[in-house]
CSV table of C-alpha atoms and ligand atoms in Angstrom, one decimal:
chain,number,residue,atom,x,y,z
R,1464,UNK,CA,4.2,-72.8,121.2
R,1465,UNK,CA,7.6,-74.6,120.6
R,1466,UNK,CA,10.8,-75.5,121.8
R,1467,UNK,CA,14.5,-76.2,119.9
R,1468,UNK,CA,16.5,-78.1,122.3
R,1469,UNK,CA,20.1,-79.0,121.3
R,1470,UNK,CA,21.2,-82.2,122.1
R,1471,UNK,CA,24.3,-82.9,124.9
R,1472,UNK,CA,25.4,-86.3,126.4
R,1473,UNK,CA,25.1,-85.7,130.3
R,1474,UNK,CA,23.7,-82.5,129.9
R,1475,UNK,CA,20.3,-81.1,131.0
R,1476,UNK,CA,19.3,-82.2,127.3
R,1477,UNK,CA,17.7,-85.4,127.5
R,1478,UNK,CA,15.8,-84.7,131.2
R,1479,UNK,CA,14.3,-81.5,128.6
R,1480,UNK,CA,13.6,-83.8,126.3
R,1481,UNK,CA,12.0,-86.7,129.3
R,1482,UNK,CA,10.1,-83.5,130.4
R,1483,UNK,CA,9.2,-82.3,127.5
R,1484,UNK,CA,7.4,-86.1,126.1
R,1485,UNK,CA,5.9,-86.9,128.8
R,1486,UNK,CA,3.9,-83.4,129.3
R,1487,UNK,CA,2.8,-83.0,125.7
R,1488,UNK,CA,4.9,-79.9,125.4
R,1489,UNK,CA,6.1,-79.5,121.8
R,1490,UNK,CA,10.0,-79.2,120.5
R,1491,UNK,CA,12.5,-80.3,118.6
R,1492,UNK,CA,15.7,-81.4,118.0
R,1493,UNK,CA,18.4,-78.4,116.9
R,1494,UNK,CA,22.1,-78.7,116.2
R,1495,UNK,CA,23.5,-75.7,116.8
R,1496,UNK,CA,26.8,-75.5,115.1
R,1497,UNK,CA,24.9,-74.9,111.4
R,1498,UNK,CA,25.6,-71.9,109.4
R,1499,UNK,CA,21.3,-71.5,109.4
R,1500,UNK,CA,20.0,-72.1,112.8
R,1501,UNK,CA,19.0,-68.8,112.8
R,1502,UNK,CA,16.6,-70.0,109.8
R,1503,UNK,CA,16.2,-73.3,111.8
R,1504,UNK,CA,14.3,-71.5,114.7
R,1505,UNK,CA,12.1,-69.2,112.8
R,1506,UNK,CA,9.0,-71.6,114.2
R,1507,UNK,CA,10.6,-71.9,118.0
R,1508,UNK,CA,9.8,-69.8,120.3
R,1509,UNK,CA,13.3,-70.7,122.4
R,1510,UNK,CA,15.8,-72.1,122.2
R,1511,UNK,CA,18.1,-74.1,125.1
R,1512,UNK,CA,21.0,-75.5,124.9
R,1513,UNK,CA,23.6,-76.2,128.1
R,1514,UNK,CA,26.8,-75.0,126.1
R,1515,UNK,CA,30.2,-76.9,128.1
R,1516,UNK,CA,33.5,-75.8,128.7
R,1517,UNK,CA,34.7,-78.4,128.1
R,1518,UNK,CA,33.7,-78.2,124.7
R,1519,UNK,CA,35.8,-75.5,122.5
R,1520,UNK,CA,33.6,-74.8,119.9
R,1521,UNK,CA,31.5,-74.0,122.7
R,1522,UNK,CA,33.7,-71.3,124.0
R,1523,UNK,CA,33.3,-70.2,120.5
R,1524,UNK,CA,30.1,-68.7,120.1
R,1525,UNK,CA,27.5,-70.3,122.2
R,1526,UNK,CA,26.9,-67.2,124.0
R,1527,UNK,CA,26.9,-64.9,121.5
R,1528,UNK,CA,24.4,-67.0,119.6
R,1529,UNK,CA,21.9,-66.8,122.7
R,1530,UNK,CA,22.9,-63.3,122.8
R,1531,UNK,CA,21.5,-62.0,119.7
R,1532,UNK,CA,18.6,-64.9,119.7
R,1533,UNK,CA,17.5,-63.2,123.6
R,1534,UNK,CA,17.9,-59.4,121.5
R,1535,UNK,CA,16.4,-60.8,118.8
R,1536,UNK,CA,12.7,-61.4,120.3
R,1537,UNK,CA,13.0,-64.8,121.8
R,1538,UNK,CA,13.3,-66.9,125.2
R,1539,UNK,CA,16.5,-68.9,125.7
R,1540,UNK,CA,18.3,-71.6,128.9
R,1541,UNK,CA,20.2,-70.3,130.2
R,1542,UNK,CA,19.4,-65.9,129.2
R,1543,UNK,CA,21.8,-63.0,129.6
R,1544,UNK,CA,21.3,-62.6,132.8
R,1545,UNK,CA,22.6,-67.1,134.2
R,1546,UNK,CA,25.1,-67.2,131.4
R,1547,UNK,CA,27.3,-63.9,130.7
R,1548,UNK,CA,29.7,-64.5,134.3
R,1549,UNK,CA,30.1,-68.2,132.3
R,1550,UNK,CA,33.7,-69.4,133.2
R,1551,UNK,CA,34.3,-66.4,134.1
R,1552,UNK,CA,35.0,-66.7,137.7
R,1553,UNK,CA,37.0,-62.7,136.9
R,1554,UNK,CA,33.4,-61.6,135.5
R,1555,UNK,CA,32.0,-63.5,138.6
R,1556,UNK,CA,34.6,-61.0,141.7
R,1557,UNK,CA,33.1,-58.2,139.4
R,1558,UNK,CA,29.3,-59.5,140.0
R,1559,UNK,CA,28.6,-60.3,143.7
R,1560,UNK,CA,31.1,-57.2,144.5
R,1561,UNK,CA,28.5,-55.6,143.1
R,1562,UNK,CA,25.7,-56.8,145.6
R,1563,UNK,CA,27.0,-56.7,148.0
R,1564,UNK,CA,27.4,-60.7,148.1
R,1565,UNK,CA,29.6,-62.6,150.8
R,1566,UNK,CA,32.5,-63.3,147.7
R,1567,UNK,CA,35.8,-64.9,149.0
R,1568,UNK,CA,37.7,-61.7,148.9
R,1569,UNK,CA,39.9,-61.9,145.4
R,1570,UNK,CA,42.2,-59.7,143.8
R,1571,UNK,CA,42.7,-59.1,139.8
R,1572,UNK,CA,45.8,-57.6,138.4
R,1573,UNK,CA,46.0,-56.6,134.8
R,1574,UNK,CA,49.6,-55.4,134.7
R,1575,UNK,CA,52.4,-57.3,135.7
R,1576,UNK,CA,53.9,-54.5,138.8
R,1577,UNK,CA,50.4,-53.8,140.6
R,1578,UNK,CA,50.5,-57.5,141.4
R,1579,UNK,CA,53.8,-57.2,142.6
R,1580,UNK,CA,53.4,-55.4,144.8
R,1581,UNK,CA,50.2,-56.6,146.1
R,1582,UNK,CA,51.7,-59.8,146.3
R,1583,UNK,CA,54.9,-58.4,148.3
R,1584,UNK,CA,52.0,-56.4,150.9
R,1585,UNK,CA,50.4,-59.7,151.8
R,1586,UNK,CA,50.7,-62.4,153.4
R,1587,UNK,CA,50.3,-66.3,151.7
R,1588,UNK,CA,48.7,-68.3,151.3
R,1589,UNK,CA,47.1,-67.5,148.5
R,1590,UNK,CA,44.5,-69.0,145.8
R,1591,UNK,CA,46.0,-68.6,142.8
R,1592,UNK,CA,43.1,-69.1,140.0
R,1593,UNK,CA,42.3,-69.2,135.8
R,1594,UNK,CA,39.4,-67.0,135.0
R,1595,UNK,CA,38.1,-69.9,133.4
R,1596,UNK,CA,37.7,-74.3,133.6
R,1597,UNK,CA,35.8,-76.2,136.4
R,1598,UNK,CA,36.9,-79.6,138.9
R,1599,UNK,CA,39.6,-77.7,140.1
R,1600,UNK,CA,42.1,-77.9,136.8
R,1601,UNK,CA,43.2,-73.7,137.5
R,1602,UNK,CA,42.9,-74.2,141.0
R,1603,UNK,CA,45.9,-74.4,142.7
R,1604,UNK,CA,47.1,-72.7,146.7
R,1605,UNK,CA,50.0,-70.5,146.4
R,1606,UNK,CA,51.6,-70.5,149.4
R,1607,UNK,CA,55.0,-68.0,149.1
R,1608,UNK,CA,56.0,-64.8,147.2
R,1609,UNK,CA,57.7,-66.3,145.4
R,1610,UNK,CA,56.4,-68.9,144.5
R,1611,UNK,CA,53.0,-66.0,143.9
R,1612,UNK,CA,55.7,-64.0,142.3
R,1613,UNK,CA,55.9,-66.9,139.2
R,1614,UNK,CA,52.6,-67.3,138.7
R,1615,UNK,CA,52.6,-63.6,137.7
R,1616,UNK,CA,56.0,-63.8,136.0
R,1617,UNK,CA,54.4,-66.4,134.1
R,1618,UNK,CA,51.0,-64.9,133.6
R,1619,UNK,CA,52.4,-61.6,131.9
R,1620,UNK,CA,54.4,-63.2,129.8
R,1621,UNK,CA,54.4,-67.0,128.6
R,1622,UNK,CA,51.1,-67.8,129.9
R,1623,UNK,CA,49.0,-70.8,131.6
R,1624,UNK,CA,46.9,-73.5,129.2
R,1625,UNK,CA,43.4,-73.2,130.0
R,1626,UNK,CA,43.5,-77.6,129.7
R,1627,UNK,CA,46.4,-79.6,131.7
R,1628,UNK,CA,46.1,-82.8,129.6
R,1629,UNK,CA,48.5,-84.7,133.0
R,1630,UNK,CA,45.6,-83.7,135.3
R,1631,UNK,CA,42.8,-84.9,133.3
R,1632,UNK,CA,45.3,-88.3,133.5
R,1633,UNK,CA,45.8,-87.4,137.0
R,1634,UNK,CA,41.3,-87.5,137.9
R,1635,UNK,CA,41.2,-90.1,135.8
R,1636,UNK,CA,43.4,-92.4,137.8
R,1637,UNK,CA,42.2,-91.4,141.4
R,1638,UNK,CA,38.6,-92.4,139.6
R,1639,UNK,CA,39.7,-95.2,138.5
R,1640,UNK,CA,39.8,-96.0,142.2
R,1641,UNK,CA,36.6,-95.5,143.5
R,1642,UNK,CA,35.5,-97.5,141.2
R,1643,UNK,CA,34.1,-94.5,138.6
R,1644,UNK,CA,36.7,-94.2,136.3
R,1645,UNK,CA,37.4,-97.7,133.5
R,1646,UNK,CA,40.7,-98.3,132.7
R,1647,UNK,CA,39.4,-97.4,128.6
R,1648,UNK,CA,38.9,-93.7,130.4
R,1649,UNK,CA,42.6,-93.9,131.1
R,1650,UNK,CA,44.1,-95.2,128.2
R,1651,UNK,CA,42.7,-92.1,126.6
R,1652,UNK,CA,44.0,-89.6,128.5
R,1653,UNK,CA,47.2,-91.5,127.9
R,1654,UNK,CA,46.3,-91.1,124.3
R,1655,UNK,CA,45.6,-87.0,125.3
R,1656,UNK,CA,48.8,-86.5,125.8
R,1657,UNK,CA,49.9,-87.1,122.9
R,1658,UNK,CA,47.5,-87.0,120.4
R,1659,UNK,CA,46.2,-83.0,121.5
R,1660,UNK,CA,42.0,-82.2,121.4
R,1661,UNK,CA,40.0,-80.0,119.6
R,1662,UNK,CA,39.8,-78.4,123.6
R,1663,UNK,CA,43.2,-78.7,123.4
R,1664,UNK,CA,44.4,-77.4,120.2
R,1665,UNK,CA,42.2,-73.8,120.1
R,1666,UNK,CA,42.4,-73.4,123.0
R,1667,UNK,CA,43.8,-69.6,123.4
R,1668,UNK,CA,46.6,-69.3,126.0
R,1669,UNK,CA,45.7,-67.9,129.2
R,1670,UNK,CA,48.0,-64.7,130.0
R,1671,UNK,CA,47.5,-60.8,130.7
R,1672,UNK,CA,45.9,-60.6,134.6
R,1673,UNK,CA,46.2,-62.8,137.7
R,1674,UNK,CA,43.5,-63.7,139.6
R,1675,UNK,CA,43.8,-64.7,144.2
R,1676,UNK,CA,41.5,-65.4,146.2
R,1677,UNK,CA,42.2,-65.5,149.8
R,1678,UNK,CA,42.7,-68.8,151.5
R,1679,UNK,CA,40.3,-70.3,153.5
R,1680,UNK,CA,41.2,-72.2,155.2
R,1681,UNK,CA,40.1,-75.7,157.0
R,1682,UNK,CA,37.0,-76.7,154.9
R,1683,UNK,CA,37.9,-80.9,154.4
R,1684,UNK,CA,34.5,-80.1,152.1
R,1685,UNK,CA,32.7,-77.1,150.0
R,1686,UNK,CA,29.0,-77.1,149.6
R,1687,UNK,CA,27.6,-76.9,146.2
R,1688,UNK,CA,23.7,-75.4,146.7
R,1689,UNK,CA,22.0,-75.1,143.5
R,1690,UNK,CA,18.9,-73.1,143.2
R,1691,UNK,CA,16.4,-73.6,140.4
R,1692,UNK,CA,13.2,-71.3,139.7
R,1693,UNK,CA,13.0,-70.9,143.1
R,1694,UNK,CA,14.1,-73.8,144.2
R,1695,UNK,CA,17.4,-75.2,146.0
R,1696,UNK,CA,19.2,-78.7,146.7
R,1697,UNK,CA,23.2,-79.2,146.9
R,1698,UNK,CA,25.2,-82.0,148.0
R,1699,UNK,CA,28.7,-82.1,150.3
R,1700,UNK,CA,31.7,-82.9,148.7
R,1701,UNK,CA,35.1,-83.8,150.6
R,1702,UNK,CA,38.1,-82.4,149.2
R,1703,UNK,CA,40.9,-84.6,147.5
R,1704,UNK,CA,43.2,-86.1,149.8
R,1705,UNK,CA,46.6,-84.5,151.4
R,1706,UNK,CA,44.3,-81.3,148.6
R,1707,UNK,CA,41.9,-78.6,150.0
R,1708,UNK,CA,39.7,-78.5,146.6
R,1709,UNK,CA,36.8,-79.9,146.7
R,1710,UNK,CA,35.5,-79.9,142.8
R,1711,UNK,CA,35.2,-82.1,140.0
R,1712,UNK,CA,36.7,-85.1,143.7
R,1713,UNK,CA,33.6,-87.3,142.8
R,1714,UNK,CA,33.2,-87.5,146.7
R,1715,UNK,CA,30.1,-86.6,148.2
R,1716,UNK,CA,27.8,-86.8,151.1
R,1717,UNK,CA,24.2,-85.7,149.7
R,1718,UNK,CA,22.0,-85.9,154.1
R,1719,UNK,CA,19.9,-82.9,154.3
R,1720,UNK,CA,21.5,-81.8,157.9
R,1721,UNK,CA,25.2,-80.6,155.0
R,1722,UNK,CA,23.4,-77.5,154.3
R,1723,UNK,CA,22.7,-75.3,156.8
R,1724,UNK,CA,20.2,-72.0,156.3
R,1725,UNK,CA,22.3,-69.4,156.2
R,1726,UNK,CA,23.7,-70.6,153.1
R,1727,UNK,CA,19.7,-70.8,151.5
R,1728,UNK,CA,19.5,-68.1,152.6
R,1729,UNK,CA,22.5,-66.2,151.1
R,1730,UNK,CA,21.5,-68.2,148.1
R,1731,UNK,CA,18.1,-67.8,147.7
R,1732,UNK,CA,18.8,-64.2,147.6
R,1733,UNK,CA,21.5,-64.0,145.0
R,1734,UNK,CA,19.8,-65.4,142.3
R,1735,UNK,CA,16.4,-63.6,143.0
R,1736,UNK,CA,18.7,-60.1,143.0
R,1737,UNK,CA,20.1,-61.3,139.5
R,1738,UNK,CA,17.2,-63.3,138.4
R,1739,UNK,CA,19.5,-66.0,137.0
R,1740,UNK,CA,17.3,-69.3,135.7
R,1741,UNK,CA,19.9,-72.0,137.9
R,1742,UNK,CA,22.9,-71.3,139.8
R,1743,UNK,CA,25.4,-74.1,141.5
R,1744,UNK,CA,26.7,-71.9,144.1
R,1745,UNK,CA,30.7,-73.1,145.8
R,1746,UNK,CA,31.1,-72.1,149.3
R,1747,UNK,CA,33.3,-72.6,151.8
R,1748,UNK,CA,33.3,-71.8,155.5
R,1749,UNK,CA,35.1,-69.5,157.1
R,1750,UNK,CA,34.2,-69.3,160.7
R,1751,UNK,CA,31.0,-71.3,159.9
R,1752,UNK,CA,29.4,-68.2,158.3
R,1753,UNK,CA,29.9,-69.2,153.7
R,1754,UNK,CA,31.8,-67.5,151.4
R,1755,UNK,CA,31.2,-67.8,147.7
R,1756,UNK,CA,33.4,-69.1,144.9
R,1757,UNK,CA,32.2,-69.6,142.8
R,1758,UNK,CA,28.2,-69.7,140.1
R,1759,UNK,CA,27.8,-71.5,137.1
R,1760,UNK,CA,24.3,-72.0,135.2
R,1761,UNK,CA,25.9,-75.3,134.3
R,1762,UNK,CA,26.3,-78.9,136.2
R,1763,UNK,CA,25.8,-82.4,136.5
R,1764,UNK,CA,21.9,-83.3,136.9
R,1765,UNK,CA,22.9,-87.1,137.5
R,1766,UNK,CA,25.0,-86.2,140.5
R,1767,UNK,CA,21.6,-84.7,142.1
R,1768,UNK,CA,19.9,-88.1,141.6
R,1769,UNK,CA,20.9,-88.9,145.3
R,1770,UNK,CA,19.7,-85.6,147.0
R,1771,UNK,CA,17.1,-86.7,149.2
R,1772,UNK,CA,14.5,-82.7,148.4
R,1773,UNK,CA,15.0,-80.0,147.7
R,1774,UNK,CA,14.2,-76.0,149.9
R,1775,UNK,CA,11.1,-74.3,148.7
R,1776,UNK,CA,12.3,-70.3,149.2
R,1777,UNK,CA,10.7,-70.4,152.7
R,1778,UNK,CA,13.6,-72.5,153.5
R,1779,UNK,CA,10.5,-75.4,153.8
R,1780,UNK,CA,11.9,-79.2,153.0
R,1781,UNK,CA,10.3,-81.0,149.8
R,1782,UNK,CA,11.1,-85.3,150.8
R,1783,UNK,CA,11.7,-86.9,148.3
R,1784,UNK,CA,13.0,-87.0,143.9
R,1785,UNK,CA,12.7,-83.9,142.2
R,1786,UNK,CA,13.5,-82.8,138.0
R,1787,UNK,CA,15.2,-80.0,138.2
R,1788,UNK,CA,15.7,-79.8,134.5
R,1789,UNK,CA,11.9,-80.2,134.5
R,1790,UNK,CA,11.8,-77.1,136.7
R,1791,UNK,CA,13.8,-75.4,134.0
R,1792,UNK,CA,11.4,-76.3,131.0
R,1793,UNK,CA,8.4,-75.4,133.4
R,1794,UNK,CA,9.5,-71.9,134.1
R,1795,UNK,CA,10.6,-71.4,130.1
R,1796,UNK,CA,7.1,-72.2,129.2
R,1797,UNK,CA,5.4,-70.2,131.8
R,1798,UNK,CA,7.2,-67.2,130.7
R,1799,UNK,CA,6.3,-68.4,126.8
R,1800,UNK,CA,2.8,-68.1,128.2
R,1801,UNK,CA,3.1,-64.9,129.5
R,1802,UNK,CA,4.0,-63.8,126.0
R,1803,UNK,CA,2.1,-64.9,123.9
R,1804,UNK,CA,-1.2,-64.0,126.6
R,1805,UNK,CA,0.3,-60.8,126.5
R,1806,UNK,CA,1.5,-60.5,130.2
R,1807,UNK,CA,5.4,-60.3,130.2
R,1808,UNK,CA,8.2,-59.7,127.3
R,1809,UNK,CA,12.1,-61.4,127.5
R,1810,UNK,CA,13.3,-58.9,130.3
R,1811,UNK,CA,17.0,-60.4,130.6
R,1812,UNK,CA,18.3,-57.4,129.3
R,1813,UNK,CA,16.1,-54.8,129.6
R,1814,UNK,CA,16.5,-54.3,133.5
R,1815,UNK,CA,20.0,-54.2,133.6
S,668,ADP,N1,39.0,-69.2,148.2
S,668,ADP,C1,39.5,-71.1,148.3
S,668,ADP,N2,40.1,-70.6,149.6
S,668,ADP,C2,39.8,-72.1,150.1
S,668,ADP,N3,39.4,-73.4,148.7
S,668,ADP,C3,39.0,-73.1,147.6
S,668,ADP,C4,38.9,-71.7,147.7
S,668,ADP,N4,38.6,-71.7,146.6
S,668,ADP,C5,38.0,-73.1,146.3
S,668,ADP,N5,38.5,-73.1,146.5
S,668,ADP,C6,38.6,-74.7,146.2
S,668,ADP,O1,38.7,-75.6,145.6
S,668,ADP,C7,37.8,-76.0,144.7
S,668,ADP,C8,38.0,-75.2,143.5
S,668,ADP,O2,37.6,-74.5,143.3
S,668,ADP,P1,36.7,-72.7,142.6
S,668,ADP,O3,36.8,-72.3,142.3
S,668,ADP,O4,34.7,-73.9,142.5
S,668,ADP,O5,37.3,-74.0,141.1
S,668,ADP,P2,36.5,-74.7,139.9
S,668,ADP,O6,35.7,-73.9,138.7
S,668,ADP,O7,37.0,-75.4,139.2
S,668,ADP,O8,36.0,-75.6,140.5
S,668,ADP,C9,35.9,-75.3,145.3
S,668,ADP,O9,35.7,-76.4,144.8
S,668,ADP,C10,36.6,-75.5,146.3
S,668,ADP,O10,36.9,-76.7,146.8
S,669,MG,MG1,33.3,-74.6,141.9
């Protein structure tokens, strides 16, 4: 048995490697960007790759490589069920509606006339989002019909850039004030205004659709609840000053009491129903009721170090440190072992 791991900074991979070292699980480091990656993986049972929506190359082929391997019978993290909807809020809308999960009411239009008609009939404010992006970069409050129409004209005209260098500069300055960024980082973001990164150069314009959600008012924070291997843990993230957006704010709280039972129950249920290896659910609350704004298999491992413990699926809390990236390896190894002893095959695609 051998696992292949693609290493990336600030991703799950460092913890995966530590876990394999500690538990003497055979692994090899691989480079998924090489053309002969399939051949390289021929002596491995599984590939683990925490790819990112912020790496231009990953957006081009990470899903395709992982789907191809899974179709051929290898085990992968993330698998099809876990990541076909990654960085795709439109896909998530259909998926969560299809299983009756409590998604914030969401609306998508593929023609200008449909969008304009809806704008005339609906009330404002609403939240506008691009289908991809993280840290709130592509999420906006739309206060009036007039502003919504401007967005629609752009969506069915020149389109939107996915990555906004000014947003990153502003965020870097804000984080510097919080003690979470450096002057060097601010300088890098200034340079990025003039010298485009691969991400800025190669990403395509977003256009031909427009996506809105109802604005769920009076949330001074959101909750990110992560489920891995039937265990859950989470954080409260406060919104930025004079803003409604929490994602990426880096203003966090971790007390056990911040997570209510309903949030845990919904997250366990959706993760189980959709067979998600790892799912970070973002919630806002309307009259105390949790509503999902998005899901993602990828999150920042360091952000969960301060968690006081985790819940199991019977909602029992287990106090103390835990290694959720290790749980991902454990789950994969157990599937590989079951297959080797003839019990089970990769089931993500066949079960659809
Ligand atoms: N429909 C909504 N109503 C109120 N607040 C929202 C809504 N959608 C998102 N938010 C806020 O904006 C933040 C970013 O939205 P999200 O959809 O999670 O985008 P991202 O992918 O950038 O994290 C959330 O963390 C939440 O605080
Ligand atoms: Mg989010």
